[in-house]
Amino acid sequence: MTRGTLRIYLGAAPGVGKTYAALDEAHRRAERGTDVVVGFVETHSRPRTTAMLDGLETIPRQIIEYRGGSFTEMDLDAILTRHPDVAFVDELAHTNIPGSRHTKRWHDVQDLLTAGIDVISTVNIQHLESLNDVVETITGVPQRETVPDDVVRRADQVELVDMAPEALRRRMAHGNIYTPEKIDAALANYFRVGNLTALRELALLWLAGKVDDQLDRYRTDHGIAGTWETRERVVVALTGGPEGDTLIRRASRIAARSKGADLLAVHVARSDGLTGADPSALARQRTLTESLGGSYHQVIGDDVPTALLDFARAANATQLVLGASRRGRLAHIISPGIGVTTTSLSGPIDVHLVTHSEAWGHKPAPADAEDETPHLLRRASWRLPSSRAALEPRRRIIATLLTLALVPALTAGLTAIRGTFSLSTEMLAYLLITVTVALVGGFGPALLCAIASSLLLNYYFTPPVNAWTIADGDNVLALTGFVLVASLVSRVVSTSARRYGQAVRASAEAATLSTLAGSVLRGEDALPALLSQAQETFGMTSVTLLERTDDTQAGDEWHPVMTVGTVPPAAGHSTAAGDAHPDGERPDGERVHIPVRDDLCLALTGRPLPAADRRILTAFAAQAAVALDQHRLRAAAAEAAPIAAADKVRTALLTAVSHDLRTPLAAAKAAISGLRGPGITLTDEDQAELLATADESLDKLTRLVENLLDMSRLQAGALSVFPRPIGLDDIVPPALDEIGPPAGKINVQVPDDLPAVHADPALLERVIVNLVANALRHAPADTPPIITASALAGRVELRVIDRGPGIPRAEHDHVFQPFQRLGDHDNTTGVGLGLALSRGLTEAMGGTLTPDETPGGGLTMVLSLPAVATPATAPPDTPAQPAAWTPEPSVDL
């Protein structure tokens, strides 16, 4: 019997439309004449999903009695007896009721597939076994119903039902997923934008891995050996040498630059087993690879480049990381090495050759030798090239050795075959050696070679031979020309080397000046970095920016503004003006002073500097002065900012208070004047009304003054906070009572089982009063605000939700500025302190207050406070006779 096929619709979260899409596929197959039945479906009372069942045959559910309760499950036997072509089975990760044939529904699906029935099913990403703990970390909701990843991976087709987080939240707000009483709690907890975004990424990455497996199978089945760059895969080659750790970390960083990239480490062992690799080193490197999320592989091959590339192509790798060769330079002359050979044969695979301490036969310096090196010289730094443009001494020595070796050798060879070549040919041979020596060592060694060659030509090959005399005048001219040509070629080579050195230094100076100019244009506070760069560029022990201070008692003194490096005790920086030598070096030759302006000087301690370095050092000094001025201007601006802010607040306060203090005072004054006015007869009702008006006005004035005082204390850092454990159910009712009759229509949904919060009760009540009053001011009359609360990840969140005009997302931060009102606020009441004060009080209690958009329109203020930790209790054992059994929910809200 042919096994059935499994098609799974994968979703990132509940409500994305998996069941709807699966039922749509069932209708499509039924319309083609396929025998389709619905084995089990969970519509969650969603009208659109329920409507999709019309026209499809549904197998009645099986009723199972369990410990006094009746439960329904999929009737597996009925489906097997019916034996349709296709069966739709919803919720693949579902746990069956005890007493069913199998514990899990996916076991039932395996029976249907074995019977030759094609199955369409659904599953959410949070139910995959490998992602269970990841999802719990993200959402804070444990998922107890899981399905092994292998079950889903072995499905013939997996289709992702995708939806943007914002669209899913809108679907939730419109009531298309949960019932109205669950919407606010769901949006505040599991269905946060961040949670949904993370779950969506998990689903996409997991499905990408399955698609990758399918692609590998396709390439294998069709014999495709070329690299398809569908996904970044970085292969690092390991030899078991000490450089392996460096290569693995480097490859890991390369892989980390691409989302979802794979890291593979491979070691090529010889077929005879004589690898020469250290097994313990390979084991350690394997552990390191796996700790970085990679995989370790070992292949057999005598030709290492071929074996590496075969593995890389089989893994569809895009990049290959190799260590630079540890062989010496002589070995490279004989054979190009594995790195060069691999690069030449790699084709579309990018090859990275990574240097390390073992490369090119170099060994790291012993620790004791390193300790003898001054600290400055051990620093990895970039310096200006030497201004002296002559060839390196090493090249001169090599050229001299070539002269001493090649000239006698050529003389001996030509003497052995004397008479075979003419004098002109012999002179050309000596000239070739002279030119070679000139190219290597410049003018001096080449001139020596030319003179030696001319003397040997004269003695051994110019008639009369074996004598220093020359019989033919033409030979005299030829030897003279030989010396001149050799000298001119040597001079050209030496001049070229000098010009090259000058060009390198000019390029380095230009790069340095470009860096300095860039810091000026960017306005960076670059004084420390600038002095450090000067120290490294010129190889000095310390660099100090000195400033002259005018002290009438002690005279002009130079004081250090900033110092980088180590200043020798003998080179103190506080010197009299007459002791400084800004135009040159100090007598001890260890201090160099570069004057910047009359009151600034750049002092360098260390080696004497040549005159050629002073030009670029002057640019450093000028930039140091600019950086110092910028630093001080920024500091002055930072000091002035609070003053400007205070002035702004004071101006706004005076503007607001001029109206808001006067209004309640005027009302109270008018009420009291009416009560005391002579000749006015008032009824008891009129007197009560005037007294109520005065009382209400004075209450408003009291609240305004309290808010102003608290805001001033917050800004001064003098607000006293006395936090203690308190339940929200003890705070919300008194806060609503303080607001008065308008709060009676507010919908309060605060669970009784919420943990207590750590807060100051009086301040928390003030915050809630301000938030609710703000929501009442903007909520439509027929849609009162809603107060909900929930616990998540050690915090308790209180949400005040209104359906008013809302605030644009770009203005969310501005709403907390004191003494301002946004365009959708009532500009006739309040001084704009409520939300600013509420955030300040909340943060003083260790909480946060953030605005959020209400799905469907409006503003939601989210007040988050730390929950009081309760001692963890072990879960109770399963009772022997539970009253009833209920399946675990897909999402615990």
Coordinates of C-alpha atoms in Angstrom, one line a residue, residues 234 236 248 252 255 261-265 285-297:
V234 CA 31.3 29.4 5.8
V236 CA 36.9 26.8 8.0
I248 CA 37.3 29.4 13.9
S252 CA 32.3 32.7 13.1
A255 CA 29.1 33.9 9.4
A261 CA 24.5 31.7 7.9
D262 CA 26.0 28.3 8.7
L263 CA 29.5 27.6 10.1
L264 CA 31.2 24.3 9.2
A265 CA 34.7 23.3 10.4
Q285 CA 38.6 23.1 18.3
R286 CA 35.6 20.9 17.7
T287 CA 34.2 22.0 21.1
L288 CA 34.9 25.6 20.2
T289 CA 33.1 25.3 16.8
E290 CA 30.1 23.7 18.4
S291 CA 29.9 26.3 21.1
L292 CA 29.7 29.0 18.4
G293 CA 26.8 27.2 16.7
G294 CA 28.8 25.4 14.0
S295 CA 29.3 21.8 13.1
Y296 CA 32.5 19.8 12.9
H297 CA 33.4 17.4 10.0

